[in-house]
PDB file of C-alpha atoms in Angstrom:
ATOM      1  CA  UNK V 871      66.456 131.546   2.470  1.00  0.00           C
ATOM      2  CA  UNK V 872      69.557 133.220   3.840  1.00  0.00           C
ATOM      3  CA  UNK V 873      71.935 131.983   6.509  1.00  0.00           C
ATOM      4  CA  UNK V 874      70.829 134.933   8.634  1.00  0.00           C
ATOM      5  CA  UNK V 875      67.523 133.118   9.011  1.00  0.00           C
ATOM      6  CA  UNK V 876      69.324 130.298  10.799  1.00  0.00           C
ATOM      7  CA  UNK V 877      71.977 132.151  12.806  1.00  0.00           C
ATOM      8  CA  UNK V 878      70.721 134.174  15.760  1.00  0.00           C
ATOM      9  CA  UNK V 879      72.856 136.925  17.266  1.00  0.00           C
ATOM     10  CA  UNK V 880      73.123 135.237  20.640  1.00  0.00           C
ATOM     11  CA  UNK V 881      74.314 132.033  18.971  1.00  0.00           C
ATOM     12  CA  UNK V 882      77.630 133.557  17.945  1.00  0.00           C
ATOM     13  CA  UNK V 883      79.906 132.691  20.905  1.00  0.00           C
ATOM     14  CA  UNK V 884      83.163 134.607  21.382  1.00  0.00           C
ATOM     15  CA  UNK V 885      85.314 133.498  22.996  1.00  0.00           C
ATOM     16  CA  UNK V 886      84.880 129.750  23.469  1.00  0.00           C
ATOM     17  CA  UNK V 887      87.269 128.450  26.054  1.00  0.00           C
ATOM     18  CA  UNK V 888      87.854 124.721  25.735  1.00  0.00           C
ATOM     19  CA  UNK V 889      90.885 122.387  25.526  1.00  0.00           C
ATOM     20  CA  UNK V 890      89.233 120.105  22.998  1.00  0.00           C
ATOM     21  CA  UNK V 891      86.465 119.623  20.446  1.00  0.00           C
ATOM     22  CA  UNK V 892      84.074 118.027  22.962  1.00  0.00           C
ATOM     23  CA  UNK V 893      84.569 120.985  25.376  1.00  0.00           C
ATOM     24  CA  UNK V 894      83.886 123.471  22.586  1.00  0.00           C
ATOM     25  CA  UNK V 895      80.807 121.516  21.616  1.00  0.00           C
ATOM     26  CA  UNK V 896      79.510 121.545  25.186  1.00  0.00           C
ATOM     27  CA  UNK V 897      80.112 125.285  25.398  1.00  0.00           C
ATOM     28  CA  UNK V 898      78.006 125.870  22.281  1.00  0.00           C
ATOM     29  CA  UNK V 899      75.312 123.561  23.575  1.00  0.00           C
ATOM     30  CA  UNK V 900      74.657 125.701  26.656  1.00  0.00           C
ATOM     31  CA  UNK V 901      71.126 127.088  26.574  1.00  0.00           C
ATOM     32  CA  UNK V 902      69.883 124.688  23.923  1.00  0.00           C
ATOM     33  CA  UNK V 903      67.809 122.630  26.359  1.00  0.00           C
ATOM     34  CA  UNK V 904      66.989 124.942  29.214  1.00  0.00           C
ATOM     35  CA  UNK V 905      63.543 123.393  29.790  1.00  0.00           C
ATOM     36  CA  UNK V 906      64.834 119.846  30.176  1.00  0.00           C
ATOM     37  CA  UNK V 907      67.104 118.227  32.683  1.00  0.00           C
ATOM     38  CA  UNK V 908      69.463 116.966  30.013  1.00  0.00           C
ATOM     39  CA  UNK V 909      73.161 117.169  29.230  1.00  0.00           C
ATOM     40  CA  UNK V 910      72.926 119.006  25.871  1.00  0.00           C
ATOM     41  CA  UNK V 911      76.629 118.692  25.215  1.00  0.00           C
ATOM     42  CA  UNK V 912      76.530 114.943  25.791  1.00  0.00           C
ATOM     43  CA  UNK V 913      73.483 114.600  23.570  1.00  0.00           C
ATOM     44  CA  UNK V 914      75.243 116.449  20.737  1.00  0.00           C
ATOM     45  CA  UNK V 915      78.381 114.343  21.172  1.00  0.00           C
ATOM     46  CA  UNK V 916      76.296 111.193  20.846  1.00  0.00           C
ATOM     47  CA  UNK V 917      74.494 112.532  17.775  1.00  0.00           C
ATOM     48  CA  UNK V 918      77.765 113.351  16.035  1.00  0.00           C
ATOM     49  CA  UNK V 919      79.150 109.876  16.864  1.00  0.00           C
ATOM     50  CA  UNK V 920      76.196 108.398  14.945  1.00  0.00           C
ATOM     51  CA  UNK V 921      77.140 108.283  11.245  1.00  0.00           C
ATOM     52  CA  UNK V 922      73.444 108.601  10.308  1.00  0.00           C
ATOM     53  CA  UNK V 923      72.745 111.409  12.737  1.00  0.00           C
ATOM     54  CA  UNK V 924      75.839 113.537  12.470  1.00  0.00           C
ATOM     55  CA  UNK V 925      79.101 114.355  10.784  1.00  0.00           C
ATOM     56  CA  UNK V 926      82.196 116.488  11.380  1.00  0.00           C
ATOM     57  CA  UNK V 927      83.881 118.221   8.447  1.00  0.00           C
ATOM     58  CA  UNK V 928      87.348 119.763   8.314  1.00  0.00           C
ATOM     59  CA  UNK V 929      86.754 123.051   6.447  1.00  0.00           C
ATOM     60  CA  UNK V 930      90.153 124.743   6.800  1.00  0.00           C
ATOM     61  CA  UNK V 931      93.175 124.407   9.067  1.00  0.00           C
ATOM     62  CA  UNK V 932      91.353 126.484  11.677  1.00  0.00           C
ATOM     63  CA  UNK V 933      87.648 125.774  11.022  1.00  0.00           C
ATOM     64  CA  UNK V 934      85.601 122.622  11.654  1.00  0.00           C
ATOM     65  CA  UNK V 935      81.907 122.186  10.921  1.00  0.00           C
ATOM     66  CA  UNK V 936      79.721 119.779  12.889  1.00  0.00           C
ATOM     67  CA  UNK V 937      76.234 118.801  11.772  1.00  0.00           C
ATOM     68  CA  UNK V 938      73.857 116.894  13.962  1.00  0.00           C
ATOM     69  CA  UNK V 939      70.280 115.736  13.975  1.00  0.00           C
ATOM     70  CA  UNK V 940      68.895 116.413  17.474  1.00  0.00           C
ATOM     71  CA  UNK V 941      65.721 116.988  19.447  1.00  0.00           C
ATOM     72  CA  UNK V 942      67.409 119.936  21.184  1.00  0.00           C
ATOM     73  CA  UNK V 943      66.132 122.260  18.484  1.00  0.00           C
ATOM     74  CA  UNK V 944      62.695 122.661  16.906  1.00  0.00           C
ATOM     75  CA  UNK V 945      63.925 124.061  13.606  1.00  0.00           C
ATOM     76  CA  UNK V 946      67.114 124.175  11.519  1.00  0.00           C
ATOM     77  CA  UNK V 947      69.683 126.389  13.233  1.00  0.00           C
ATOM     78  CA  UNK V 948      73.343 127.337  13.172  1.00  0.00           C
ATOM     79  CA  UNK V 949      75.702 128.206  16.056  1.00  0.00           C
ATOM     80  CA  UNK V 950      79.270 129.576  15.689  1.00  0.00           C
ATOM     81  CA  UNK V 951      81.971 129.428  18.358  1.00  0.00           C
ATOM     82  CA  UNK V 952      85.338 131.167  18.175  1.00  0.00           C
ATOM     83  CA  UNK V 953      88.225 130.330  20.496  1.00  0.00           C
ATOM     84  CA  UNK V 954      91.206 132.648  21.112  1.00  0.00           C
ATOM     85  CA  UNK V 955      93.509 129.613  21.319  1.00  0.00           C
ATOM     86  CA  UNK V 956      93.287 126.452  19.244  1.00  0.00           C
ATOM     87  CA  UNK V 957      91.533 123.420  20.712  1.00  0.00           C
ATOM     88  CA  UNK V 958      92.232 119.805  19.891  1.00  0.00           C
ATOM     89  CA  UNK V 959      89.947 118.049  17.419  1.00  0.00           C
ATOM     90  CA  UNK V 960      89.798 114.236  17.531  1.00  0.00           C
ATOM     91  CA  UNK V 961      86.759 113.660  15.292  1.00  0.00           C
ATOM     92  CA  UNK V 962      87.316 111.139  12.485  1.00  0.00           C
ATOM     93  CA  UNK V 963      88.283 112.930   9.325  1.00  0.00           C
ATOM     94  CA  UNK V 964      88.815 116.275  11.022  1.00  0.00           C
ATOM     95  CA  UNK V 965      91.775 115.513  13.365  1.00  0.00           C
ATOM     96  CA  UNK V 966      94.138 118.239  14.348  1.00  0.00           C
ATOM     97  CA  UNK V 967      93.206 121.592  15.965  1.00  0.00           C
ATOM     98  CA  UNK V 968      90.870 124.435  15.262  1.00  0.00           C
ATOM     99  CA  UNK V 969      89.794 127.863  16.496  1.00  0.00           C
ATOM    100  CA  UNK V 970      86.342 127.969  14.975  1.00  0.00           C
ATOM    101  CA  UNK V 971      83.487 125.467  15.331  1.00  0.00           C
ATOM    102  CA  UNK V 972      80.375 125.867  13.208  1.00  0.00           C
ATOM    103  CA  UNK V 973      77.433 123.795  14.551  1.00  0.00           C
ATOM    104  CA  UNK V 974      74.498 122.976  12.223  1.00  0.00           C
ATOM    105  CA  UNK V 975      71.518 121.537  14.106  1.00  0.00           C
ATOM    106  CA  UNK V 976      68.464 119.917  12.571  1.00  0.00           C
ATOM    107  CA  UNK V 977      65.399 118.445  14.363  1.00  0.00           C
ATOM    108  CA  UNK V 978      64.961 116.061  11.463  1.00  0.00           C
ATOM    109  CA  UNK V 979      67.306 113.710   9.513  1.00  0.00           C
ATOM    110  CA  UNK V 980      70.262 115.604   8.098  1.00  0.00           C
ATOM    111  CA  UNK V 981      69.496 115.106   4.412  1.00  0.00           C
ATOM    112  CA  UNK V 982      68.373 118.706   3.861  1.00  0.00           C
ATOM    113  CA  UNK V 983      71.187 120.188   5.944  1.00  0.00           C
ATOM    114  CA  UNK V 984      73.737 118.065   4.123  1.00  0.00           C
ATOM    115  CA  UNK V 985      72.385 119.031   0.756  1.00  0.00           C
ATOM    116  CA  UNK V 986      72.073 122.824   1.298  1.00  0.00           C
ATOM    117  CA  UNK V 987      73.430 124.272   4.542  1.00  0.00           C
ATOM    118  CA  UNK V 988      76.631 122.229   4.989  1.00  0.00           C
ATOM    119  CA  UNK V 989      77.920 122.711   1.423  1.00  0.00           C
ATOM    120  CA  UNK V 990      77.086 126.456   1.436  1.00  0.00           C
ATOM    121  CA  UNK V 991      78.775 127.068   4.769  1.00  0.00           C
ATOM    122  CA  UNK V 992      81.785 125.007   3.773  1.00  0.00           C
ATOM    123  CA  UNK V 993      82.165 126.904   0.511  1.00  0.00           C
ATOM    124  CA  UNK V 994      81.915 130.285   2.261  1.00  0.00           C
ATOM    125  CA  UNK V 995      84.353 129.466   5.043  1.00  0.00           C
ATOM    126  CA  UNK V 996      86.940 128.160   2.586  1.00  0.00           C
ATOM    127  CA  UNK V 997      87.255 131.648   1.224  1.00  0.00           C
ATOM    128  CA  UNK V 998      90.350 133.003   2.946  1.00  0.00           C
ATOM    129  CA  UNK V 999      89.156 136.591   3.318  1.00  0.00           C
ATOM    130  CA  UNK V1000      85.936 135.624   5.059  1.00  0.00           C
ATOM    131  CA  UNK V1001      87.778 133.193   7.338  1.00  0.00           C
ATOM    132  CA  UNK V1002      90.288 135.870   8.314  1.00  0.00           C
ATOM    133  CA  UNK V1003      87.387 138.230   9.159  1.00  0.00           C
ATOM    134  CA  UNK V1004      85.785 135.574  11.260  1.00  0.00           C
ATOM    135  CA  UNK V1005      89.016 134.781  13.160  1.00  0.00           C
ATOM    136  CA  UNK V1006      89.573 138.505  13.767  1.00  0.00           C
ATOM    137  CA  UNK V1007      86.262 138.837  15.561  1.00  0.00           C
ATOM    138  CA  UNK V1008      86.610 139.746  19.250  1.00  0.00           C
ATOM    139  CA  UNK V1009      82.964 140.218  20.238  1.00  0.00           C
ATOM    140  CA  UNK V1010      79.875 137.965  20.203  1.00  0.00           C
ATOM    141  CA  UNK V1011      78.332 139.938  17.332  1.00  0.00           C
ATOM    142  CA  UNK V1012      80.763 141.628  14.948  1.00  0.00           C
ATOM    143  CA  UNK V1013      78.901 142.873  11.868  1.00  0.00           C
ATOM    144  CA  UNK V1014      82.135 143.417   9.954  1.00  0.00           C
ATOM    145  CA  UNK V1015      82.937 139.706  10.267  1.00  0.00           C
ATOM    146  CA  UNK V1016      79.539 138.282   9.666  1.00  0.00           C
ATOM    147  CA  UNK V1017      77.681 140.520   7.204  1.00  0.00           C
ATOM    148  CA  UNK V1018      78.699 138.627   4.077  1.00  0.00           C
ATOM    149  CA  UNK V1019      78.278 135.298   5.788  1.00  0.00           C
ATOM    150  CA  UNK V1020      74.771 136.091   6.926  1.00  0.00           C
ATOM    151  CA  UNK V1021      73.731 137.348   3.483  1.00  0.00           C
ATOM    152  CA  UNK V1022      74.727 134.094   1.803  1.00  0.00           C
ATOM    153  CA  UNK V1023      71.870 132.403  -0.045  1.00  0.00           C
ATOM    154  CA  UNK V1024      71.176 128.715   0.521  1.00  0.00           C
ATOM    155  CA  UNK V1025      70.542 126.849  -2.667  1.00  0.00           C
ATOM    156  CA  UNK V1026      69.939 123.316  -3.808  1.00  0.00           C
ATOM    157  CA  UNK V1027      72.402 123.160  -6.693  1.00  0.00           C
ATOM    158  CA  UNK V1028      75.325 121.008  -5.662  1.00  0.00           C
ATOM    159  CA  UNK V1029      78.679 121.961  -7.106  1.00  0.00           C
ATOM    160  CA  UNK V1030      81.854 119.940  -7.677  1.00  0.00           C
ATOM    161  CA  UNK V1031      83.510 121.619  -4.739  1.00  0.00           C
ATOM    162  CA  UNK V1032      80.820 120.214  -2.462  1.00  0.00           C
ATOM    163  CA  UNK V1033      82.159 116.691  -3.088  1.00  0.00           C
ATOM    164  CA  UNK V1034      85.807 117.208  -3.906  1.00  0.00           C
ATOM    165  CA  UNK V1035      88.417 115.208  -2.003  1.00  0.00           C
ATOM    166  CA  UNK V1036      91.459 117.466  -1.337  1.00  0.00           C
ATOM    167  CA  UNK V1037      94.662 116.312  -2.907  1.00  0.00           C
ATOM    168  CA  UNK V1038      96.914 114.609  -0.334  1.00  0.00           C
ATOM    169  CA  UNK V1039      99.963 113.698  -2.384  1.00  0.00           C
ATOM    170  CA  UNK V1040     101.522 114.933  -5.611  1.00  0.00           C
ATOM    171  CA  UNK V1041     104.654 114.215  -7.554  1.00  0.00           C
ATOM    172  CA  UNK V1042     106.636 116.089 -10.169  1.00  0.00           C
ATOM    173  CA  UNK V1043     107.614 115.073 -13.719  1.00  0.00           C
ATOM    174  CA  UNK V1044     111.183 114.153 -12.684  1.00  0.00           C
ATOM    175  CA  UNK V1045     110.128 112.160  -9.557  1.00  0.00           C
ATOM    176  CA  UNK V1046     111.620 108.690  -9.781  1.00  0.00           C
ATOM    177  CA  UNK V1047     109.068 106.071 -10.799  1.00  0.00           C
ATOM    178  CA  UNK V1048     110.212 103.850  -7.939  1.00  0.00           C
ATOM    179  CA  UNK V1049     109.194 106.632  -5.507  1.00  0.00           C
ATOM    180  CA  UNK V1050     105.822 107.040  -7.190  1.00  0.00           C
ATOM    181  CA  UNK V1051     105.154 103.296  -6.840  1.00  0.00           C
ATOM    182  CA  UNK V1052     106.198 103.399  -3.176  1.00  0.00           C
ATOM    183  CA  UNK V1053     103.784 106.298  -2.546  1.00  0.00           C
ATOM    184  CA  UNK V1054     100.885 104.489  -4.237  1.00  0.00           C
ATOM    185  CA  UNK V1055     101.508 101.205  -2.336  1.00  0.00           C
ATOM    186  CA  UNK V1056     102.207 102.616   1.082  1.00  0.00           C
ATOM    187  CA  UNK V1057      99.201 104.899   1.088  1.00  0.00           C
ATOM    188  CA  UNK V1058      96.770 102.711  -0.815  1.00  0.00           C
ATOM    189  CA  UNK V1059      96.238 105.319  -3.562  1.00  0.00           C
ATOM    190  CA  UNK V1060      94.479 104.584  -6.846  1.00  0.00           C
ATOM    191  CA  UNK V1061      96.093 107.586  -8.586  1.00  0.00           C
ATOM    192  CA  UNK V1062      98.734 110.249  -8.080  1.00  0.00           C
ATOM    193  CA  UNK V1063      98.735 113.667  -9.811  1.00  0.00           C
ATOM    194  CA  UNK V1064     101.831 114.940 -11.563  1.00  0.00           C
ATOM    195  CA  UNK V1065     102.157 118.712 -11.198  1.00  0.00           C
ATOM    196  CA  UNK V1066     104.467 121.529 -12.277  1.00  0.00           C
ATOM    197  CA  UNK V1067     106.271 124.120 -10.186  1.00  0.00           C
ATOM    198  CA  UNK V1068     103.090 126.183  -9.724  1.00  0.00           C
ATOM    199  CA  UNK V1069     101.062 123.005  -8.919  1.00  0.00           C
ATOM    200  CA  UNK V1070      99.478 123.113 -12.336  1.00  0.00           C
ATOM    201  CA  UNK V1071      98.266 119.680 -13.411  1.00  0.00           C
ATOM    202  CA  UNK V1072     100.474 118.029 -15.996  1.00  0.00           C
ATOM    203  CA  UNK V1073      99.209 114.417 -15.821  1.00  0.00           C
ATOM    204  CA  UNK V1074      98.052 111.539 -13.694  1.00  0.00           C
ATOM    205  CA  UNK V1075      99.592 108.168 -12.825  1.00  0.00           C
ATOM    206  CA  UNK V1076      97.153 105.406 -11.787  1.00  0.00           C
ATOM    207  CA  UNK V1077      97.882 102.047 -10.264  1.00  0.00           C
ATOM    208  CA  UNK V1078      96.903 100.541 -13.600  1.00  0.00           C
ATOM    209  CA  UNK V1079      99.530 102.647 -15.412  1.00  0.00           C
ATOM    210  CA  UNK V1080     102.179 101.300 -13.089  1.00  0.00           C
ATOM    211  CA  UNK V1081     101.063  97.711 -13.617  1.00  0.00           C
ATOM    212  CA  UNK V1082     101.039  98.228 -17.374  1.00  0.00           C
ATOM    213  CA  UNK V1083     104.649  99.428 -17.181  1.00  0.00           C
ATOM    214  CA  UNK V1084     105.918  96.636 -14.866  1.00  0.00           C
ATOM    215  CA  UNK V1085     104.021  93.474 -15.815  1.00  0.00           C
ATOM    216  CA  UNK V1086     105.772  92.949 -19.226  1.00  0.00           C
ATOM    217  CA  UNK V1087     109.079  92.972 -17.389  1.00  0.00           C
ATOM    218  CA  UNK V1088     107.722  90.485 -14.859  1.00  0.00           C
ATOM    219  CA  UNK V1089     106.536  88.126 -17.591  1.00  0.00           C
ATOM    220  CA  UNK V1090     109.900  88.183 -19.414  1.00  0.00           C
ATOM    221  CA  UNK V1091     112.078  87.746 -16.352  1.00  0.00           C
ATOM    222  CA  UNK V1092     109.856  85.817 -13.977  1.00  0.00           C
ATOM    223  CA  UNK V1093     111.191  87.933 -11.143  1.00  0.00           C
ATOM    224  CA  UNK V1094     109.573  90.536  -8.981  1.00  0.00           C
ATOM    225  CA  UNK V1095     108.836  93.587 -11.141  1.00  0.00           C
ATOM    226  CA  UNK V1096     111.028  96.540 -10.427  1.00  0.00           C
ATOM    227  CA  UNK V1097     110.901 100.053 -11.842  1.00  0.00           C
ATOM    228  CA  UNK V1098     113.770 100.972 -14.175  1.00  0.00           C
ATOM    229  CA  UNK V1099     116.239 102.992 -12.205  1.00  0.00           C
ATOM    230  CA  UNK V1100     116.186 105.785 -14.795  1.00  0.00           C
ATOM    231  CA  UNK V1101     112.356 105.878 -15.165  1.00  0.00           C
ATOM    232  CA  UNK V1102     110.536 109.022 -13.900  1.00  0.00           C
ATOM    233  CA  UNK V1103     106.918 110.074 -13.546  1.00  0.00           C
ATOM    234  CA  UNK V1104     106.719 111.787 -16.959  1.00  0.00           C
ATOM    235  CA  UNK V1105     107.549 108.480 -18.657  1.00  0.00           C
ATOM    236  CA  UNK V1106     104.409 106.795 -17.356  1.00  0.00           C
ATOM    237  CA  UNK V1107     101.857 109.564 -16.682  1.00  0.00           C
ATOM    238  CA  UNK V1108      98.697 110.089 -18.697  1.00  0.00           C
ATOM    239  CA  UNK V1109      99.116 113.490 -20.289  1.00  0.00           C
ATOM    240  CA  UNK V1110      95.619 113.941 -21.675  1.00  0.00           C
ATOM    241  CA  UNK V1111      93.432 114.224 -18.587  1.00  0.00           C
ATOM    242  CA  UNK V1112      89.890 115.583 -18.456  1.00  0.00           C
ATOM    243  CA  UNK V1113      89.439 118.031 -15.554  1.00  0.00           C
ATOM    244  CA  UNK V1114      86.488 119.773 -13.950  1.00  0.00           C
ATOM    245  CA  UNK V1115      86.376 123.066 -12.086  1.00  0.00           C
ATOM    246  CA  UNK V1116      85.083 123.624  -8.563  1.00  0.00           C
ATOM    247  CA  UNK V1117      82.126 125.744  -9.660  1.00  0.00           C
ATOM    248  CA  UNK V1118      80.760 123.190 -12.168  1.00  0.00           C
ATOM    249  CA  UNK V1119      77.439 121.428 -11.478  1.00  0.00           C
ATOM    250  CA  UNK V1120      78.003 118.180  -9.626  1.00  0.00           C
ATOM    251  CA  UNK V1121      75.347 116.514 -11.736  1.00  0.00           C
ATOM    252  CA  UNK V1122      77.183 117.548 -14.920  1.00  0.00           C
ATOM    253  CA  UNK V1123      80.467 116.206 -13.524  1.00  0.00           C
ATOM    254  CA  UNK V1124      78.719 112.953 -12.593  1.00  0.00           C
ATOM    255  CA  UNK V1125      77.585 112.635 -16.196  1.00  0.00           C
ATOM    256  CA  UNK V1126      81.191 112.986 -17.352  1.00  0.00           C
ATOM    257  CA  UNK V1127      82.319 110.271 -14.932  1.00  0.00           C
ATOM    258  CA  UNK V1128      79.643 107.899 -16.212  1.00  0.00           C
ATOM    259  CA  UNK V1129      79.955 108.679 -19.886  1.00  0.00           C
ATOM    260  CA  UNK V1130      83.788 108.535 -19.874  1.00  0.00           C
ATOM    261  CA  UNK V1131      83.732 105.504 -17.525  1.00  0.00           C
ATOM    262  CA  UNK V1132      86.386 106.913 -15.158  1.00  0.00           C
ATOM    263  CA  UNK V1133      86.621 106.475 -11.384  1.00  0.00           C
ATOM    264  CA  UNK V1134      87.787 109.995 -10.665  1.00  0.00           C
ATOM    265  CA  UNK V1135      88.260 113.416 -12.248  1.00  0.00           C
ATOM    266  CA  UNK V1136      90.926 116.001 -11.247  1.00  0.00           C
ATOM    267  CA  UNK V1137      89.427 119.213  -9.896  1.00  0.00           C
ATOM    268  CA  UNK V1138      91.230 122.476 -10.735  1.00  0.00           C
ATOM    269  CA  UNK V1139      90.977 126.068  -9.630  1.00  0.00           C
ATOM    270  CA  UNK V1140      92.397 128.468 -12.238  1.00  0.00           C
ATOM    271  CA  UNK V1141      94.514 125.604 -13.604  1.00  0.00           C
ATOM    272  CA  UNK V1142      95.873 124.597 -10.188  1.00  0.00           C
ATOM    273  CA  UNK V1143      94.963 121.109  -8.907  1.00  0.00           C
ATOM    274  CA  UNK V1144      92.909 121.182  -5.674  1.00  0.00           C
ATOM    275  CA  UNK V1145      91.699 117.592  -5.475  1.00  0.00           C
ATOM    276  CA  UNK V1146      89.837 114.748  -7.108  1.00  0.00           C
ATOM    277  CA  UNK V1147      86.136 114.033  -7.677  1.00  0.00           C
ATOM    278  CA  UNK V1148      85.625 110.314  -6.962  1.00  0.00           C
ATOM    279  CA  UNK V1149      82.728 108.253  -8.290  1.00  0.00           C
ATOM    280  CA  UNK V1150      81.708 106.941  -4.822  1.00  0.00           C
ATOM    281  CA  UNK V1151      81.856 110.409  -3.242  1.00  0.00           C
ATOM    282  CA  UNK V1152      79.667 111.840  -6.017  1.00  0.00           C
ATOM    283  CA  UNK V1153      77.108 109.033  -5.445  1.00  0.00           C
ATOM    284  CA  UNK V1154      77.070 109.733  -1.750  1.00  0.00           C
ATOM    285  CA  UNK V1155      76.656 113.499  -2.195  1.00  0.00           C
ATOM    286  CA  UNK V1156      73.845 113.125  -4.700  1.00  0.00           C
ATOM    287  CA  UNK V1157      72.095 110.433  -2.727  1.00  0.00           C
ATOM    288  CA  UNK V1158      72.244 112.384   0.526  1.00  0.00           C
ATOM    289  CA  UNK V1159      70.691 115.367  -1.220  1.00  0.00           C
TER     290      UNK V1159
END
């Protein structure tokens, strides 16, 4: 099945005029429930607020994807809205602003949509060229912007990129160890990547690595452990780190996590770190599929 089977021409809305995410959602909801006396926008908002019935995903800086289980549709469908000016997004995990909202609607529980449609759409829209074409669209149906998108095949094979957590923080080999510890503690991180000038992965520092470095000092002095003033990230980082690529099978990556007994694996794209694949996120992705 192709995405073109789910996206009708009249369901590509350009432009959407709304100050915020809820307004954009209501604009896209128009015409969904013409036969009922019901606030379709309000119904979708409620569905998205239900963690079992909906979710909002930040795809790029300008694109958000919302998936909802709703009685407003009789079959799986996709709507796309494009705003000329950014609208505010206050959905948990997707805060900020956006110009594009992609709405995935399912009359049944979202398991199938989460396993196939949402990952495929997210993967496509993260490609910079396709996103630029979408943002350049100035009419409700612009074949130049949507041809490749509509021809995309839906498939059931989950990839690593479908469950990757984007990297939030990174340090460099000469970053002071004291600064690394502060970053881990203040943000509640379990690990921090150490990268080079081109963001290539050089190593990883975990909370356990820091404890291993500081505890012997604490035992010997009896005082609060403090990082040596001359210590830097390269002195503590694990240099031999197994990585996975975005296009690897998620099941294969899960096997690596289990067999190597690690909580997370770095995810790279052409050698450049893009995020981490966490054990709990993998479990959730595979379970929801």
